[in-house]
Coordinates of C-alpha atoms in Angstrom, one line a residue:
M1 CA 4.8 -2.6 -14.8
I2 CA 6.2 -1.0 -11.6
R3 CA 4.4 -2.4 -8.5
L4 CA 4.1 0.0 -5.5
V5 CA 2.9 0.0 -2.0
L6 CA 1.6 3.2 -0.4
A7 CA 2.2 3.8 3.3
D8 CA 0.5 6.7 5.0
D9 CA -1.7 6.8 8.1
H10 CA -4.3 9.0 6.3
A11 CA -6.6 7.1 4.0
I12 CA -7.5 10.2 2.0
V13 CA -3.8 10.8 1.3
R14 CA -3.3 7.3 0.1
E15 CA -6.4 7.5 -2.2
G16 CA -5.1 10.8 -3.7
L17 CA -1.6 9.3 -4.3
K18 CA -3.1 6.2 -5.8
R19 CA -5.1 8.2 -8.3
I20 CA -2.1 10.3 -9.3
I21 CA 0.2 7.3 -9.6
E22 CA -2.1 5.1 -11.5
A23 CA -3.0 7.9 -13.9
A24 CA 0.6 7.6 -15.1
S25 CA 1.5 4.8 -17.4
G26 CA 3.5 1.8 -16.1
F27 CA 2.5 2.0 -12.4
Q28 CA 0.3 -0.3 -10.3
V29 CA -0.5 0.2 -6.6
V30 CA -0.7 -3.3 -5.2
G31 CA -1.0 -2.5 -1.5
E32 CA -1.6 0.1 1.2
A33 CA -0.5 0.5 4.8
G34 CA -1.7 2.8 7.6
D35 CA 1.1 2.1 10.1
G36 CA 4.5 0.5 10.5
S37 CA 3.3 -2.9 11.3
E38 CA 1.2 -3.1 8.2
V39 CA 4.2 -2.0 6.1
L40 CA 6.4 -4.8 7.5
R41 CA 3.6 -7.3 6.9
L42 CA 3.3 -6.3 3.3
V43 CA 7.1 -6.3 2.8
R44 CA 7.2 -9.9 4.2
E45 CA 4.2 -11.3 2.4
F46 CA 4.2 -9.7 -1.0
E47 CA 6.6 -8.9 -3.9
F48 CA 6.7 -5.3 -5.2
D49 CA 9.2 -2.9 -6.5
L50 CA 8.8 0.4 -4.7
L51 CA 7.6 1.6 -1.3
V52 CA 6.2 5.2 -1.0
L53 CA 6.6 5.9 2.7
D54 CA 5.4 8.7 5.0
L55 CA 7.8 9.4 7.9
S56 CA 5.1 10.3 10.5
M57 CA 3.0 7.2 10.9
P58 CA 2.0 5.8 14.3
G59 CA 4.2 3.3 15.9
R60 CA 7.8 2.9 14.7
S61 CA 9.6 6.0 13.6
G62 CA 10.0 6.5 9.9
M63 CA 13.8 6.2 10.0
E64 CA 13.6 3.0 12.1
L65 CA 11.0 1.6 9.7
I66 CA 13.3 2.3 6.7
R67 CA 16.1 0.3 8.3
L68 CA 13.7 -2.6 9.1
V69 CA 12.3 -2.7 5.6
K70 CA 15.8 -2.7 4.1
A71 CA 16.9 -5.4 6.4
E72 CA 14.0 -7.6 5.2
K73 CA 14.4 -6.7 1.5
P74 CA 17.7 -4.9 0.8
R75 CA 16.8 -4.4 -2.9
L76 CA 13.4 -2.8 -2.3
R77 CA 13.4 0.9 -3.4
I78 CA 11.9 3.5 -1.0
L79 CA 10.7 7.0 -1.8
V80 CA 10.0 9.0 1.4
L81 CA 7.0 11.3 0.8
S82 CA 6.9 13.7 3.8
M83 CA 5.4 16.9 5.1
H84 CA 8.8 17.9 6.5
Q85 CA 10.6 20.4 4.2
E86 CA 13.7 20.6 6.4
S87 CA 16.7 19.0 4.7
Q88 CA 17.8 17.3 7.9
Y89 CA 14.9 14.8 7.6
A90 CA 15.8 14.0 4.0
V91 CA 19.5 13.5 4.9
R92 CA 18.6 11.1 7.7
A93 CA 16.1 9.2 5.5
I94 CA 18.7 8.7 2.8
K95 CA 21.3 7.6 5.3
S96 CA 18.8 5.2 6.7
G97 CA 18.4 3.5 3.3
A98 CA 15.8 5.5 1.3
S99 CA 16.4 6.0 -2.4
G100 CA 14.7 9.4 -2.5
Y101 CA 12.9 12.1 -0.6
L102 CA 10.0 14.3 -1.7
T103 CA 7.7 16.7 0.2
K104 CA 3.9 16.3 0.0
E105 CA 3.7 19.8 -1.5
S106 CA 5.5 18.6 -4.7
A107 CA 3.6 18.7 -8.0
P108 CA 2.2 15.4 -9.3
A109 CA 4.6 15.5 -12.3
L110 CA 7.5 15.7 -9.9
L111 CA 6.3 12.6 -8.0
E112 CA 6.1 10.7 -11.3
Q113 CA 9.6 11.7 -12.2
A114 CA 10.9 10.7 -8.8
L115 CA 9.2 7.3 -8.9
R116 CA 10.5 6.5 -12.4
K117 CA 14.1 7.5 -11.5
I118 CA 14.1 5.5 -8.3
A119 CA 12.5 2.5 -9.9
A120 CA 15.3 2.6 -12.6
G121 CA 17.9 2.4 -9.8
G122 CA 18.6 6.1 -9.4
A123 CA 18.2 8.5 -6.5
W124 CA 16.0 11.5 -6.0
V125 CA 17.0 14.3 -3.6
S126 CA 17.2 18.1 -3.8
A127 CA 20.5 19.9 -4.5
D128 CA 20.7 21.1 -0.9
V129 CA 20.3 17.5 0.4
A130 CA 22.9 16.2 -2.1
Q131 CA 25.4 18.8 -0.9
Q132 CA 24.8 17.9 2.8
L133 CA 25.4 14.3 2.0
A134 CA 28.6 15.1 0.1
L135 CA 29.9 17.3 2.9
G136 CA 29.1 14.6 5.5
A137 CA 31.1 12.1 3.6
M138 CA 34.2 14.2 3.5
P139 CA 37.1 13.2 5.8
G140 CA 37.2 15.4 9.0
S141 CA 33.7 16.7 8.5
E142 CA 32.1 17.7 11.8
Q143 CA 28.6 16.4 12.7
A144 CA 26.0 18.6 14.4
P145 CA 25.1 17.1 17.9
H146 CA 21.6 16.1 16.7
E147 CA 23.1 13.9 14.0
A148 CA 24.3 11.5 16.7
L149 CA 20.8 10.9 18.0
S150 CA 19.2 7.5 17.3
A151 CA 16.2 7.4 14.9
R152 CA 13.8 7.1 17.9
E153 CA 15.6 9.9 19.8
F154 CA 15.4 12.2 16.8
E155 CA 11.7 11.5 16.4
V156 CA 11.0 12.2 20.1
F157 CA 13.2 15.3 19.8
R158 CA 11.2 16.6 16.8
L159 CA 7.9 16.1 18.6
L160 CA 9.1 17.7 21.8
A161 CA 10.3 20.7 19.7
S162 CA 6.9 21.0 18.1
G163 CA 5.3 21.4 21.5
M164 CA 4.0 17.9 22.3
S165 CA 4.0 16.6 25.8
V166 CA 5.7 13.3 26.9
T167 CA 2.2 11.7 27.3
D168 CA 1.1 12.8 23.8
I169 CA 4.3 11.6 22.3
G170 CA 3.8 8.2 23.9
T171 CA 0.3 8.0 22.4
R172 CA 1.6 9.1 19.0
L173 CA 4.4 6.6 18.9
S174 CA 2.7 3.8 20.8
L175 CA 5.3 4.0 23.6
S176 CA 5.0 4.2 27.4
V177 CA 5.5 7.5 29.2
K178 CA 8.5 5.9 30.9
T179 CA 10.2 5.0 27.6
V180 CA 9.5 8.5 26.1
S181 CA 10.9 10.1 29.2
S182 CA 14.1 7.9 28.9
H183 CA 14.5 9.0 25.3
K184 CA 14.1 12.6 26.3
A185 CA 16.7 12.4 29.0
N186 CA 19.2 10.7 26.7
L187 CA 18.7 13.2 23.9
M188 CA 18.9 16.2 26.2
H189 CA 22.2 14.8 27.5
K190 CA 23.6 14.2 24.0
L191 CA 22.7 17.7 22.9
G192 CA 23.8 19.3 26.2
L193 CA 20.5 20.9 26.8
G194 CA 19.1 21.8 30.2
N195 CA 15.4 22.4 29.6
S196 CA 12.6 22.5 27.0
A197 CA 13.1 26.1 26.1
E198 CA 16.7 25.3 25.1
L199 CA 15.5 22.3 23.1
V200 CA 13.1 24.5 21.1
R201 CA 15.8 27.1 20.5
Y202 CA 18.2 24.4 19.3
A203 CA 15.7 22.9 16.9
M204 CA 14.9 26.4 15.5
R205 CA 18.5 27.3 15.2
H206 CA 19.3 24.1 13.2
G207 CA 16.1 24.4 11.0
L208 CA 14.5 21.3 12.4
V209 CA 11.2 22.9 13.2
E210 CA 9.4 25.9 11.7
S211 CA 10.2 29.2 13.5

């Protein structure tokens, strides 16, 4: 029996996932989490085989949470189930320690296949993501500027590009306005951007937000 924990800040999403997963043979959902703190508590207090993780929960960024979970339990397998279709999110998730990446629009049968492959020790990514990972590992390969952003900076960048204010981002990520403003200043400097319009254009040009 493969024991799983579901992590998503929407209870209705967790319930739907639970029904899909437990309808397949060999799976048991043993815990649920609605934010990053609950995820870490379950990781520390319980033994299970696989974590199904949403990237966009309140509190810690998804990439940061992946790293923290792997630091606690290096052998725990993680499948990221996200609303983001852009391959850059998948690449960052895999580099952070996830074993697979699937969008929430995927068919239930695909979710079952991904879970079984990851539980067996494999990985699950699209061909596009696999190609980007391979190219990034080649000697002399050039990184796009946004790939140098920290997990938190990338999360703030994504939310700014989607049109959220610094105040709203602080509320979303449980950070002070001062901290968000500091992240914004750092990422703008790293990307060589002068204003919010340039930030949005950069994000659209690199396929990091929907145009």
